[in-house]
Short mmCIF file of C-alpha atoms and ligand atoms in Angstrom, two decimals:
data_model
loop_
_atom_site.label_atom_id
_atom_site.label_comp_id
_atom_site.label_asym_id
_atom_site.label_seq_id
_atom_site.Cartn_x
_atom_site.Cartn_y
_atom_site.Cartn_z
CA MET A 1 -17.30 94.03 99.34
CA THR A 2 -18.73 95.84 102.52
CA GLU A 3 -20.34 93.47 105.07
CA LYS A 4 -24.15 93.49 105.16
CA THR A 5 -25.38 94.52 108.61
CA ALA A 6 -28.77 94.45 110.31
CA LYS A 7 -29.36 97.53 112.65
CA LEU A 8 -31.53 97.05 115.99
CA THR A 9 -32.77 100.19 117.48
CA ILE A 10 -34.28 100.09 120.92
CA GLY A 11 -35.02 103.44 122.22
CA ASP A 12 -32.40 105.97 121.39
CA GLU A 13 -29.63 103.32 121.21
CA SER A 14 -29.06 101.14 118.07
CA TRP A 15 -26.42 98.36 117.31
CA ASP A 16 -25.29 96.64 114.10
CA PHE A 17 -25.14 92.95 113.60
CA PRO A 18 -23.58 90.87 110.59
CA VAL A 19 -25.61 89.50 107.97
CA LYS A 20 -24.32 86.33 106.51
CA ALA A 21 -25.49 84.67 103.41
CA GLY A 22 -25.28 80.49 102.83
CA THR A 23 -25.18 79.05 99.30
CA LEU A 24 -28.86 78.31 99.22
CA GLY A 25 -31.74 79.85 101.32
CA PRO A 26 -32.32 82.55 103.73
CA GLU A 27 -29.68 84.81 105.20
CA VAL A 28 -28.96 84.88 108.76
CA VAL A 29 -28.52 87.86 111.18
CA ASP A 30 -25.52 86.81 113.37
CA ILE A 31 -26.73 87.79 116.86
CA GLY A 32 -23.84 86.12 118.86
CA ALA A 33 -22.87 89.42 120.35
CA LEU A 34 -26.48 90.67 121.21
CA TYR A 35 -26.37 89.68 124.86
CA LYS A 36 -22.86 91.23 125.41
CA ASN A 37 -23.72 94.42 123.44
CA THR A 38 -27.43 94.99 124.51
CA ASP A 39 -27.77 93.20 127.72
CA ARG A 40 -30.71 91.31 126.06
CA PHE A 41 -31.71 88.18 124.43
CA THR A 42 -33.86 87.29 121.43
CA PHE A 43 -36.96 85.31 122.21
CA ASP A 44 -38.15 82.33 119.60
CA PRO A 45 -39.77 79.46 121.42
CA GLY A 46 -40.05 76.85 118.87
CA TYR A 47 -37.34 78.41 116.96
CA THR A 48 -39.38 79.25 114.43
CA SER A 49 -36.96 81.88 113.09
CA THR A 50 -33.77 80.48 114.47
CA ALA A 51 -30.61 79.03 112.68
CA SER A 52 -29.02 76.64 115.26
CA CYS A 53 -25.95 76.14 113.11
CA GLU A 54 -24.08 76.16 109.91
CA SER A 55 -24.54 72.94 107.77
CA ASP A 56 -23.53 71.55 104.73
CA ILE A 57 -25.58 68.12 104.56
CA THR A 58 -29.29 68.89 103.89
CA PHE A 59 -31.08 71.66 102.39
CA ILE A 60 -34.93 72.23 102.54
CA ASP A 61 -36.79 74.68 100.46
CA GLY A 62 -40.12 74.73 102.16
CA ASP A 63 -42.09 76.78 99.74
CA LYS A 64 -40.97 75.08 96.99
CA GLY A 65 -41.17 71.54 98.50
CA VAL A 66 -37.43 70.97 97.72
CA LEU A 67 -35.27 68.66 99.35
CA LEU A 68 -31.53 68.27 98.83
CA HIS A 69 -28.70 65.92 100.38
CA ARG A 70 -25.20 67.46 99.68
CA GLY A 71 -26.97 68.97 96.86
CA TYR A 72 -28.61 65.84 95.26
CA PRO A 73 -32.47 66.09 95.02
CA ILE A 74 -34.28 63.37 96.97
CA GLU A 75 -36.16 62.39 93.88
CA GLN A 76 -32.99 61.43 92.35
CA LEU A 77 -31.53 59.50 95.28
CA ALA A 78 -34.54 57.64 96.05
CA GLU A 79 -34.90 56.71 92.04
CA HIS A 80 -31.06 55.93 91.41
CA GLY A 81 -29.36 55.09 94.63
CA ASP A 82 -29.64 52.79 97.57
CA PHE A 83 -29.75 53.78 101.34
CA ILE A 84 -25.97 52.67 101.87
CA GLU A 85 -24.96 54.99 99.13
CA THR A 86 -26.93 57.62 100.67
CA CYS A 87 -25.26 57.10 103.91
CA TYR A 88 -21.86 57.44 102.44
CA LEU A 89 -23.09 60.79 100.86
CA LEU A 90 -24.49 62.16 103.98
CA LEU A 91 -21.24 60.93 106.04
CA TYR A 92 -18.75 62.26 103.66
CA GLY A 93 -20.21 64.71 101.41
CA GLU A 94 -19.81 63.00 98.02
CA LEU A 95 -21.32 60.02 96.21
CA PRO A 96 -18.98 57.26 96.57
CA THR A 97 -16.80 55.79 93.63
CA LYS A 98 -17.46 51.94 92.68
CA GLU A 99 -14.71 50.98 95.20
CA GLN A 100 -15.51 53.39 97.94
CA ASN A 101 -19.00 52.05 97.54
CA GLU A 102 -18.25 48.66 97.75
CA ASP A 103 -15.57 49.14 100.84
CA PHE A 104 -18.48 50.83 102.65
CA HIS A 105 -21.10 48.30 102.01
CA SER A 106 -18.75 45.55 103.18
CA ARG A 107 -17.69 47.61 106.48
CA ILE A 108 -21.45 48.02 107.18
CA THR A 109 -22.29 44.32 106.65
CA TYR A 110 -19.48 43.36 109.03
CA HIS A 111 -20.78 45.45 111.97
CA THR A 112 -24.23 44.30 111.71
CA MET A 113 -23.97 41.70 114.80
CA VAL A 114 -24.51 42.86 118.14
CA HIS A 115 -22.82 41.62 121.29
CA GLU A 116 -24.19 38.34 122.24
CA GLN A 117 -24.98 39.48 126.12
CA MET A 118 -27.11 42.29 124.51
CA ASN A 119 -29.73 39.62 124.05
CA ARG A 120 -30.30 39.42 127.83
CA PHE A 121 -31.36 43.25 127.72
CA PHE A 122 -34.43 42.31 125.92
CA THR A 123 -35.62 40.01 128.62
CA GLY A 124 -35.89 42.83 130.88
CA PHE A 125 -38.77 44.43 129.28
CA ARG A 126 -42.15 43.18 129.20
CA ARG A 127 -43.27 41.47 126.04
CA ASP A 128 -45.91 44.14 125.38
CA ALA A 129 -43.23 46.76 125.85
CA HIS A 130 -43.46 49.73 123.06
CA PRO A 131 -40.87 48.79 120.76
CA MET A 132 -39.71 52.65 120.86
CA ALA A 133 -39.31 52.05 124.75
CA ILE A 134 -37.02 48.93 123.83
CA MET A 135 -35.03 51.20 121.15
CA CYS A 136 -34.18 53.90 123.81
CA GLY A 137 -32.97 51.56 126.41
CA VAL A 138 -30.99 49.10 124.18
CA VAL A 139 -29.36 51.70 122.25
CA GLY A 140 -28.42 53.89 124.98
CA ALA A 141 -26.74 50.50 126.43
CA LEU A 142 -24.61 50.17 123.44
CA SER A 143 -22.11 52.64 125.05
CA ALA A 144 -21.80 49.97 127.80
CA PHE A 145 -20.41 47.54 125.28
CA TYR A 146 -18.52 49.46 122.89
CA HIS A 147 -16.08 51.50 124.97
CA ASP A 148 -13.52 51.44 122.17
CA SER A 149 -15.52 53.72 120.09
CA THR A 150 -16.68 56.44 122.58
CA ASP A 151 -13.87 58.73 122.70
CA ILE A 152 -15.08 61.61 120.43
CA SER A 153 -12.01 63.26 119.99
CA ASP A 154 -10.59 60.54 118.10
CA PRO A 155 -11.39 60.64 114.49
CA HIS A 156 -10.99 56.87 114.02
CA GLN A 157 -13.41 56.20 117.01
CA ARG A 158 -16.05 58.70 115.71
CA MET A 159 -15.88 56.62 112.27
CA VAL A 160 -16.20 53.37 113.85
CA ALA A 161 -18.92 54.40 116.26
CA SER A 162 -20.80 55.80 113.11
CA LEU A 163 -20.41 52.45 111.05
CA ARG A 164 -21.36 50.42 114.26
CA MET A 165 -24.82 52.68 114.61
CA ILE A 166 -25.78 52.22 110.86
CA ALA A 167 -24.87 48.63 110.87
CA LYS A 168 -26.54 47.63 113.92
CA MET A 169 -29.79 49.69 114.12
CA PRO A 170 -31.54 47.27 111.83
CA THR A 171 -30.54 44.20 113.93
CA ILE A 172 -31.53 45.89 117.17
CA ALA A 173 -34.78 46.92 115.61
CA ALA A 174 -35.72 43.57 114.37
CA MET A 175 -34.72 42.06 117.95
CA ALA A 176 -37.15 44.65 119.48
CA TYR A 177 -39.92 43.43 116.90
CA LYS A 178 -39.01 39.54 117.34
CA TYR A 179 -39.22 40.02 121.10
CA HIS A 180 -42.30 41.93 120.88
CA ILE A 181 -44.02 39.21 118.87
CA GLY A 182 -42.48 36.21 121.00
CA GLN A 183 -40.12 34.74 118.19
CA PRO A 184 -36.52 33.87 118.16
CA PHE A 185 -33.97 36.75 117.19
CA VAL A 186 -32.62 36.08 113.73
CA TYR A 187 -29.04 36.83 113.12
CA PRO A 188 -27.97 39.05 110.11
CA ARG A 189 -26.83 37.55 106.98
CA ASN A 190 -23.74 38.88 105.23
CA GLU A 191 -24.81 37.85 101.84
CA LEU A 192 -28.07 40.01 102.00
CA ASP A 193 -28.02 43.44 101.32
CA TYR A 194 -29.24 46.05 104.08
CA ALA A 195 -32.93 46.37 103.40
CA SER A 196 -33.02 42.41 102.83
CA ASN A 197 -31.11 41.67 105.60
CA PHE A 198 -33.49 43.83 107.84
CA LEU A 199 -36.68 42.10 106.24
CA HIS A 200 -35.13 38.57 106.72
CA MET A 201 -34.45 39.48 110.62
CA CYS A 202 -37.97 40.67 110.99
CA PHE A 203 -40.09 37.79 109.22
CA SER A 204 -37.85 34.70 108.81
CA VAL A 205 -38.47 31.93 111.27
CA PRO A 206 -36.13 29.13 112.00
CA CYS A 207 -38.87 26.55 110.71
CA GLU A 208 -38.36 27.41 107.09
CA GLU A 209 -36.54 29.19 104.42
CA TYR A 210 -37.48 32.68 104.24
CA LYS A 211 -37.05 34.26 100.67
CA VAL A 212 -37.03 38.06 100.61
CA ASN A 213 -39.24 39.61 97.87
CA PRO A 214 -36.71 42.01 95.99
CA VAL A 215 -39.64 44.66 95.13
CA LEU A 216 -40.73 44.66 98.88
CA ALA A 217 -36.67 45.17 99.73
CA ARG A 218 -36.37 47.91 97.18
CA ALA A 219 -39.42 49.60 98.44
CA MET A 220 -38.23 49.32 102.24
CA ASP A 221 -34.67 50.44 101.07
CA ARG A 222 -36.28 53.50 99.21
CA ILE A 223 -38.33 54.26 102.68
CA PHE A 224 -35.14 54.47 104.45
CA ILE A 225 -33.60 56.83 101.92
CA LEU A 226 -36.70 59.30 102.43
CA HIS A 227 -36.09 59.15 106.18
CA ALA A 228 -32.52 59.38 106.20
CA ASP A 229 -32.16 63.13 107.18
CA HIS A 230 -33.70 66.28 107.24
CA GLU A 231 -31.92 69.35 108.29
CA GLN A 232 -32.37 70.49 111.83
CA ASN A 233 -35.53 68.68 112.94
CA ALA A 234 -36.36 68.14 116.57
CA SER A 235 -34.80 64.84 116.92
CA THR A 236 -31.53 66.03 114.99
CA SER A 237 -31.65 69.18 117.18
CA THR A 238 -31.81 66.98 120.31
CA VAL A 239 -28.73 64.70 119.21
CA ARG A 240 -26.82 67.91 118.35
CA LEU A 241 -27.36 69.52 121.92
CA ALA A 242 -26.52 66.19 123.39
CA GLY A 243 -23.50 65.98 121.82
CA SER A 244 -22.41 69.38 122.32
CA SER A 245 -21.81 68.43 126.08
CA GLY A 246 -19.31 65.73 124.79
CA ALA A 247 -21.73 62.67 125.38
CA ASN A 248 -20.92 59.68 123.43
CA PRO A 249 -22.57 58.97 120.18
CA PHE A 250 -24.68 56.03 121.43
CA ALA A 251 -26.20 58.29 124.28
CA CYS A 252 -26.93 61.03 121.59
CA ILE A 253 -28.70 58.65 119.10
CA ALA A 254 -30.67 57.26 122.09
CA ALA A 255 -31.80 61.07 123.18
CA GLY A 256 -32.71 61.51 119.35
CA ILE A 257 -34.98 58.30 119.47
CA ALA A 258 -36.56 59.51 122.37
CA CYS A 259 -37.52 63.04 120.81
CA LEU A 260 -38.51 61.34 117.52
CA TRP A 261 -41.05 59.17 119.58
CA GLY A 262 -43.42 62.10 120.00
CA PRO A 263 -46.64 62.09 117.73
CA ALA A 264 -45.99 65.63 116.62
CA HIS A 265 -42.55 64.05 115.06
CA GLY A 266 -41.60 60.78 114.15
CA GLY A 267 -44.33 59.25 116.10
CA ALA A 268 -46.71 60.60 113.39
CA ASN A 269 -46.66 57.67 111.15
CA GLU A 270 -48.06 55.52 113.90
CA ALA A 271 -50.55 58.28 114.85
CA ALA A 272 -51.54 58.67 111.18
CA LEU A 273 -52.30 54.98 110.56
CA ASN A 274 -54.38 54.85 114.10
CA MET A 275 -56.37 57.98 112.62
CA LEU A 276 -57.32 56.36 109.48
CA ALA A 277 -58.17 53.28 111.36
CA GLU A 278 -60.66 55.40 113.59
CA ILE A 279 -61.84 57.39 110.53
CA GLY A 280 -62.44 53.78 109.16
CA THR A 281 -64.88 55.04 105.75
CA ALA A 282 -64.46 57.95 103.78
CA ASP A 283 -68.19 59.02 104.73
CA ARG A 284 -66.68 59.82 108.02
CA ILE A 285 -63.83 61.98 107.09
CA PRO A 286 -65.86 65.60 107.03
CA GLU A 287 -66.38 64.88 110.82
CA PHE A 288 -62.32 64.46 111.32
CA ILE A 289 -61.60 67.60 108.88
CA ASP A 290 -64.09 69.62 111.25
CA ARG A 291 -62.77 68.38 114.41
CA ALA A 292 -59.16 69.29 112.81
CA LYS A 293 -60.26 72.83 112.35
CA ASP A 294 -62.01 73.27 115.72
CA LYS A 295 -59.85 75.46 117.83
CA ASP A 296 -61.15 74.12 121.07
CA ASP A 297 -60.43 70.52 119.94
CA PRO A 298 -56.78 69.29 120.22
CA PHE A 299 -57.10 66.85 117.38
CA ARG A 300 -54.87 67.36 114.42
CA LEU A 301 -54.78 65.67 111.03
CA MET A 302 -51.77 63.44 111.77
CA GLY A 303 -49.39 63.24 108.66
CA PHE A 304 -50.44 66.64 107.61
CA GLY A 305 -48.65 69.91 108.05
CA HIS A 306 -44.97 70.92 108.66
CA ARG A 307 -42.72 73.40 110.38
CA VAL A 308 -40.63 74.00 106.84
CA TYR A 309 -42.69 72.71 104.14
CA LYS A 310 -45.52 75.15 103.42
CA ASN A 311 -46.00 73.08 99.86
CA TYR A 312 -45.83 69.33 99.23
CA ASP A 313 -43.42 67.23 101.05
CA PRO A 314 -41.43 65.71 98.41
CA ARG A 315 -41.07 62.80 100.37
CA ALA A 316 -44.77 62.27 100.52
CA LYS A 317 -45.11 61.92 96.75
CA ILE A 318 -42.48 59.36 96.54
CA MET A 319 -43.89 57.67 99.69
CA GLN A 320 -47.47 57.78 97.84
CA LYS A 321 -45.85 56.05 94.59
CA THR A 322 -43.80 53.45 96.86
CA THR A 323 -47.48 52.67 98.57
CA HIS A 324 -49.01 51.83 95.17
CA GLU A 325 -46.03 49.59 94.26
CA VAL A 326 -45.96 47.53 97.36
CA LEU A 327 -50.01 47.03 97.31
CA SER A 328 -49.80 45.88 93.80
CA GLU A 329 -46.86 43.59 94.19
CA LEU A 330 -48.79 41.96 97.21
CA GLY A 331 -52.03 41.98 95.24
CA ILE A 332 -53.77 44.16 97.72
CA LYS A 333 -56.70 45.76 95.88
CA ASP A 334 -58.67 48.63 97.16
CA ASP A 335 -57.10 48.67 100.68
CA PRO A 336 -59.55 50.48 102.50
CA MET A 337 -56.93 52.57 104.47
CA LEU A 338 -55.37 53.79 101.31
CA GLU A 339 -58.96 54.65 99.92
CA VAL A 340 -59.61 56.86 103.10
CA ALA A 341 -56.11 58.09 102.75
CA MET A 342 -56.75 59.45 99.16
CA GLU A 343 -59.91 60.84 99.85
CA LEU A 344 -58.85 62.57 103.08
CA GLU A 345 -55.89 64.11 100.99
CA LYS A 346 -58.23 65.23 98.11
CA ILE A 347 -60.98 66.94 100.54
CA ALA A 348 -58.10 68.54 102.65
CA LEU A 349 -56.24 70.00 99.50
CA THR A 350 -59.50 71.68 98.59
CA ASP A 351 -60.46 73.01 101.82
CA GLU A 352 -60.17 76.87 102.61
CA TYR A 353 -58.68 75.94 106.04
CA PHE A 354 -55.79 73.45 104.88
CA ILE A 355 -55.15 76.05 101.97
CA GLU A 356 -54.73 79.13 104.20
CA LYS A 357 -52.73 77.52 106.73
CA LYS A 358 -50.70 75.53 103.67
CA LEU A 359 -51.04 71.98 105.43
CA TYR A 360 -50.10 69.30 102.95
CA PRO A 361 -49.48 65.76 103.41
CA ASN A 362 -46.10 65.01 105.04
CA ILE A 363 -43.93 61.84 104.78
CA ASP A 364 -45.98 60.23 107.72
CA PHE A 365 -49.28 60.50 105.91
CA TYR A 366 -48.46 57.41 103.53
CA SER A 367 -45.50 55.54 105.10
CA GLY A 368 -48.12 53.69 107.69
CA ILE A 369 -50.12 52.30 105.02
CA THR A 370 -46.94 50.87 103.13
CA LEU A 371 -45.29 49.52 106.55
CA LYS A 372 -48.47 47.94 107.37
CA ALA A 373 -48.73 46.25 104.01
CA LEU A 374 -44.98 45.22 104.60
CA GLY A 375 -46.09 43.29 107.48
CA PHE A 376 -45.09 45.68 110.21
CA PRO A 377 -47.42 46.40 113.41
CA THR A 378 -48.18 50.00 114.04
CA ASN A 379 -46.23 50.27 116.89
CA MET A 380 -42.97 49.50 114.75
CA PHE A 381 -43.43 52.35 112.47
CA THR A 382 -41.39 54.90 114.34
CA VAL A 383 -38.64 52.26 114.95
CA LEU A 384 -38.31 52.11 111.33
CA PHE A 385 -37.88 55.86 111.07
CA ALA A 386 -35.40 55.91 113.76
CA LEU A 387 -33.37 53.02 112.11
CA ALA A 388 -33.27 55.15 108.96
CA ARG A 389 -32.64 58.69 110.50
CA THR A 390 -29.67 57.29 112.41
CA VAL A 391 -27.45 58.13 109.41
CA GLY A 392 -28.79 61.59 109.58
CA TRP A 393 -28.23 61.86 113.44
CA ILE A 394 -24.76 60.66 113.13
CA ALA A 395 -23.91 62.75 110.11
CA GLN A 396 -25.26 65.94 111.89
CA TRP A 397 -23.38 64.79 115.33
CA LYS A 398 -20.13 64.11 113.20
CA GLU A 399 -20.38 67.77 111.43
CA MET A 400 -21.05 69.42 114.88
CA ILE A 401 -17.93 67.63 116.58
CA GLU A 402 -15.75 68.36 113.82
CA ASP A 403 -16.67 72.10 113.71
CA PRO A 404 -13.67 74.07 115.39
CA LYS A 405 -16.31 76.61 116.60
CA GLN A 406 -18.32 74.16 118.31
CA LYS A 407 -19.23 74.69 122.02
CA ILE A 408 -21.92 73.79 124.50
CA GLY A 409 -25.51 74.53 123.44
CA ARG A 410 -26.95 76.50 126.16
CA PRO A 411 -29.99 78.71 125.62
CA ARG A 412 -31.41 81.41 128.12
CA GLN A 413 -34.86 82.41 128.92
CA LEU A 414 -37.57 85.12 129.37
CA TYR A 415 -37.83 84.89 133.15
CA THR A 416 -41.50 85.54 134.47
CA GLY A 417 -41.43 84.14 137.98
CA ALA A 418 -41.32 85.33 141.15
CA THR A 419 -38.78 88.27 142.21
CA GLN A 420 -36.77 87.62 145.14
CA ARG A 421 -38.35 87.33 148.27
CA ASP A 422 -37.37 85.82 151.79
CA TYR A 423 -38.23 82.41 153.31
CA ILE A 424 -41.24 82.27 155.57
CA ALA A 425 -41.28 79.73 158.57
CA VAL A 426 -43.99 77.02 157.92
CA GLU A 427 -45.80 78.20 161.10
CA ASP A 428 -46.06 81.55 159.62
CA ARG A 429 -47.52 80.84 156.27
C1 SDX B 501 -42.17 65.04 110.91
O1 SDX B 501 -39.17 68.91 111.31
C2 SDX B 501 -39.14 68.01 110.42
O2 SDX B 501 -38.38 67.85 109.35
C3 SDX B 501 -39.97 66.89 110.93
C4 SDX B 501 -39.84 65.57 109.99
C5 SDX B 501 -38.52 64.97 109.65
O3 SDX B 501 -38.26 64.33 108.74
O4 SDX B 501 -37.72 65.04 110.73
O5 SDX B 501 -40.24 66.08 108.56
C6 SDX B 501 -40.76 64.36 110.22
O6 SDX B 501 -42.09 65.25 112.07
C7 SDX B 501 -42.96 65.34 109.78
C8 SDX B 501 -44.20 66.09 110.87
C9 SDX B 501 -44.94 64.95 111.57
N1 SDX B 501 -46.34 65.25 112.31
C10 SDX B 501 -47.29 65.36 112.05
O7 SDX B 501 -47.88 64.68 111.16
C11 SDX B 501 -48.34 65.64 113.26
C12 SDX B 501 -49.45 66.63 112.68
N2 SDX B 501 -48.74 67.94 112.08
C13 SDX B 501 -48.76 68.96 113.29
O8 SDX B 501 -48.74 68.55 114.47
C14 SDX B 501 -48.08 69.90 112.88
O9 SDX B 501 -48.27 70.30 111.45
C15 SDX B 501 -46.74 70.11 113.01
C16 SDX B 501 -46.08 69.77 114.24
C17 SDX B 501 -46.08 68.93 111.91
C18 SDX B 501 -46.02 71.74 112.70
O10 SDX B 501 -46.37 72.20 113.53
P1 SDX B 501 -45.96 73.82 113.59
O11 SDX B 501 -45.11 74.22 112.54
O12 SDX B 501 -45.69 74.34 114.85
O13 SDX B 501 -47.24 74.57 112.89
P2 SDX B 501 -48.45 75.02 114.11
O14 SDX B 501 -48.58 73.92 115.05
O15 SDX B 501 -48.05 76.24 114.39
O16 SDX B 501 -49.67 74.99 113.22
C19 SDX B 501 -49.85 76.23 112.08
C20 SDX B 501 -51.25 76.07 112.20
C21 SDX B 501 -52.03 76.06 113.49
O17 SDX B 501 -53.17 76.87 113.49
P3 SDX B 501 -53.14 78.35 114.11
O18 SDX B 501 -52.85 78.22 115.48
O19 SDX B 501 -52.37 79.25 113.46
O20 SDX B 501 -54.54 78.82 114.02
O21 SDX B 501 -51.66 75.06 111.47
C22 SDX B 501 -52.72 74.23 112.25
C23 SDX B 501 -52.55 74.51 113.59
O22 SDX B 501 -53.61 74.30 114.60
N3 SDX B 501 -52.16 73.03 111.91
C24 SDX B 501 -52.95 72.05 111.61
C25 SDX B 501 -52.09 70.58 111.53
N4 SDX B 501 -50.90 71.34 111.56
C26 SDX B 501 -50.90 72.35 111.78
N5 SDX B 501 -54.34 71.72 111.77
C27 SDX B 501 -54.90 70.70 111.60
N6 SDX B 501 -54.13 69.46 111.29
C28 SDX B 501 -52.99 69.47 111.42
N7 SDX B 501 -51.96 68.47 111.18
#
């Protein structure tokens, strides 16, 4: 079959570039030879039209609101699976057999403790430090403790580092929370499942038995599934770029955490809840909708809009259902924030501006209400996002490292600065 090509014509010159098709989604124009052949770069700040890599892990159809992990729809994984099984799927490409699942669950369980000396890291932070600041520091420091899994050329060390990251993130996240509220750290419990263990490490205290509510643990596990991976989002691209230089996986994940913290990305769940609190009551919604539409006002509706989804974020639907489940399990009736959120969604989805710009609720719109009901303070919301996204970062990092064509990422630029000029002595300026 003749190869499909794209023709670029500039003036009286033209060049052909190969067009490649994947299994799903848009074709790509391979412009790898553009600079060599035309002495020109492409220009795409924000990468709105740029595919940075080839990947088999996650597929998103933004127009149809579809999200597949290794081909499986997020709705089915969230309904029938659990987070650790989803981790296996993202890392190895197939759903595990019963034996593989049991083996993987136990390997994760026996990596949940952190080196005892890491406890001292926390005391270096002020108690009121934002938990995401603590996560950036402590996760980055993991490479100082686990030298035996930082050689990225060794498949065994890559696998051990991957398991360690997935297993230790809940422990570190719970330690960040406990340190922040001045309570003692709680060790992981091997008899508990991943989500129950995390809730136990966050909410139990030495003075009494803490029974994890299985309905809340299931909801927590589903929230982890919904946040696990999402194609080449900003933080995943950060992890890939950091990893492309050969940096160790712990340092790459720390870079991903730093990027996720931004309010335009993973920080939106914290910002969305703060926005709902600021709106306060449904009668103030029109004022905020007007501000979101005002070009001169930097305010945006947090938890709304998405670079890829121009339809409803499928995760937001499942998150909304989980919110109702958690609130009813906790006997929370008429949660004022949920009322404002549902009214805000209703108004926004019928407003011309939001329809024209295809702005729908994203995963961050309802997650904050659920996490607050589970007992987490707002500044822990992005920590939970980072905890869940660690498997996605690691799976994408692993795919990049194992790609024989992998090379260091090094974009170019359109230079618009001063042309060359000579130095002027200070007395002549
Ligand atoms: C996540 O990439 C991922 O997959 C991310 C994520 C993941 O799982 O990794 O899905 C997680 O980050 C979800 C997004 C969370 N962020 C927020 O909820 C913050 C609020 N949303 C916006 O900041 C914005 O929608 C972005 C950042 C999410 C997307 O921005 P884009 O794709 O760069 O789009 P844009 O900013 O160019 O907006 C297009 C238009 C603009 O108007 P015009 O300049 O064309 O006139 O829509 C407007 C924007 O002003 N717009 C909004 C809006 N989002 C976009 N207007 C009001 N409120 C908003 N929320």
